[in-house]
Amino acid sequence: MEKTDALLEIRHLKKDYGSADVLRDVSLTVSRGEVVVVIGPSGCGKSTLLRCINGLEPIQSGEILLDGQVLTDGTAKWSQVRQKIGMVFQSYELFPHMTVMENVLLGPLKVQGRKREEAEKMAETLLERVGLLEKKSSFPRQLSGGQKQRAAIVRALMMQPEIMLFDEVTAALDPEMVREVLDVMLELAKGGMTMVIVTHEMQFARAIADRVIFMDGGEIVESGEPEEFFTKPKTERLQRFLNIFTFE
Ligand code: ADP
Ligand code: MG
């Protein structure tokens, strides 16, 4: 896989919520096909970073570009941009009154105006791939947490995004369901999907990442290839953070 051209570029991003700085001068480039994992203590700004990328938060300064297009100059059509950026959160937010199939078809049919037949075919392929085809007519309440999260991933993929953002998608799951969701993400990575993943699953981070970023206090403190990053952290802050996970 060629990983040369930049798909996502974040330049000197600054964000605050009024008083405290939440992101201070964050710069990050993600290449096409690259998998970047972001780790860091609670409150360091990981979710805010993803929300800024997706236009869910106004920023104070800096630039975000997707595919060379500046998203942050006030002219971006976010309804279009968001179709290129798939996002999966900790909570699944599936519509409870709709089946799995209806949930995943909603965006393609209503937002993208695609043909039902084509979209359904794609949905079946994707549901099959994540092991959920037999659940296509089930309602969210009939699914386990892991199944709901896999359905949420399919819903995002249905929009045919160029990049996927994952914000602690396994954090609310029972331990036995974490694996099945991580496996879906590993498969996506193998398929060449560009991804930015926020997670506390360190083994997984090491396995899936092309590059790992450590954030603390709204800054990128250290980044590197997983092997080096986890075995030879350079900064004391990262060493201290990783020590918390040595019990795993
Ligand atoms: P993380 O995802 O790394 O745990 P967040 O991005 O959620 O961190 O939060 C970063 C900081 O911004 C925290 O101090 C948090 O309290 C603050 N914050 C997050 N969202 C808001 C908001 N809507 N209003 C005010 N402060 C917020
Ligand atoms: Mg968060």
PDB file of C-alpha atoms and ligand atoms in Angstrom, residues 17 22 41-48 57 168, ligand 1:
ATOM      1  CA  TYR A  17     -14.119  26.423  25.309  1.00  0.00           C
ATOM      2  CA  VAL A  22      -8.190  22.477  25.098  1.00  0.00           C
ATOM      3  CA  PRO A  41      -5.123  10.728  29.627  1.00  0.00           C
ATOM      4  CA  SER A  42      -8.754  11.608  30.085  1.00  0.00           C
ATOM      5  CA  GLY A  43      -9.426  15.273  29.381  1.00  0.00           C
ATOM      6  CA  CYS A  44      -6.329  15.822  27.222  1.00  0.00           C
ATOM      7  CA  GLY A  45      -8.398  16.787  24.188  1.00  0.00           C
ATOM      8  CA  LYS A  46      -8.692  13.584  22.130  1.00  0.00           C
ATOM      9  CA  SER A  47     -12.446  13.768  21.579  1.00  0.00           C
ATOM     10  CA  THR A  48     -12.242  17.486  20.930  1.00  0.00           C
ATOM     11  CA  GLU A  57     -16.673  22.229  17.119  1.00  0.00           C
ATOM     12  CA  GLU A 168     -13.142   5.019  22.274  1.00  0.00           C
TER      13      GLU A 168
HETATM   14  P1  ADP B   1     -10.603  13.478  26.092  1.00  0.00           P
HETATM   15  O1  ADP B   1     -11.451  12.988  24.972  1.00  0.00           O
HETATM   16  O2  ADP B   1      -9.139  13.378  25.809  1.00  0.00           O
HETATM   17  O3  ADP B   1     -10.951  12.839  27.405  1.00  0.00           O
HETATM   18  P2  ADP B   1     -12.010  15.962  25.691  1.00  0.00           P
HETATM   19  O4  ADP B   1     -11.641  16.399  24.335  1.00  0.00           O
HETATM   20  O5  ADP B   1     -13.342  15.346  25.880  1.00  0.00           O
HETATM   21  O6  ADP B   1     -10.869  15.033  26.284  1.00  0.00           O
HETATM   22  O7  ADP B   1     -11.934  17.201  26.658  1.00  0.00           O
HETATM   23  C1  ADP B   1     -10.815  18.051  26.725  1.00  0.00           C
HETATM   24  C2  ADP B   1     -11.075  19.169  27.713  1.00  0.00           C
HETATM   25  O8  ADP B   1     -12.109  20.009  27.241  1.00  0.00           O
HETATM   26  C3  ADP B   1     -11.508  18.684  29.087  1.00  0.00           C
HETATM   27  O9  ADP B   1     -10.915  19.499  30.061  1.00  0.00           O
HETATM   28  C4  ADP B   1     -13.002  18.868  29.057  1.00  0.00           C
HETATM   29  O10 ADP B   1     -13.478  19.099  30.346  1.00  0.00           O
HETATM   30  C5  ADP B   1     -13.165  20.090  28.178  1.00  0.00           C
HETATM   31  N1  ADP B   1     -14.420  20.085  27.422  1.00  0.00           N
HETATM   32  C6  ADP B   1     -14.831  19.136  26.571  1.00  0.00           C
HETATM   33  N2  ADP B   1     -16.012  19.450  26.005  1.00  0.00           N
HETATM   34  C7  ADP B   1     -16.361  20.647  26.546  1.00  0.00           C
HETATM   35  C8  ADP B   1     -17.479  21.541  26.369  1.00  0.00           C
HETATM   36  N3  ADP B   1     -18.470  21.241  25.522  1.00  0.00           N
HETATM   37  N4  ADP B   1     -17.490  22.685  27.085  1.00  0.00           N
HETATM   38  C9  ADP B   1     -16.482  23.001  27.926  1.00  0.00           C
HETATM   39  N5  ADP B   1     -15.411  22.225  28.126  1.00  0.00           N
HETATM   40  C10 ADP B   1     -15.342  21.066  27.457  1.00  0.00           C
END
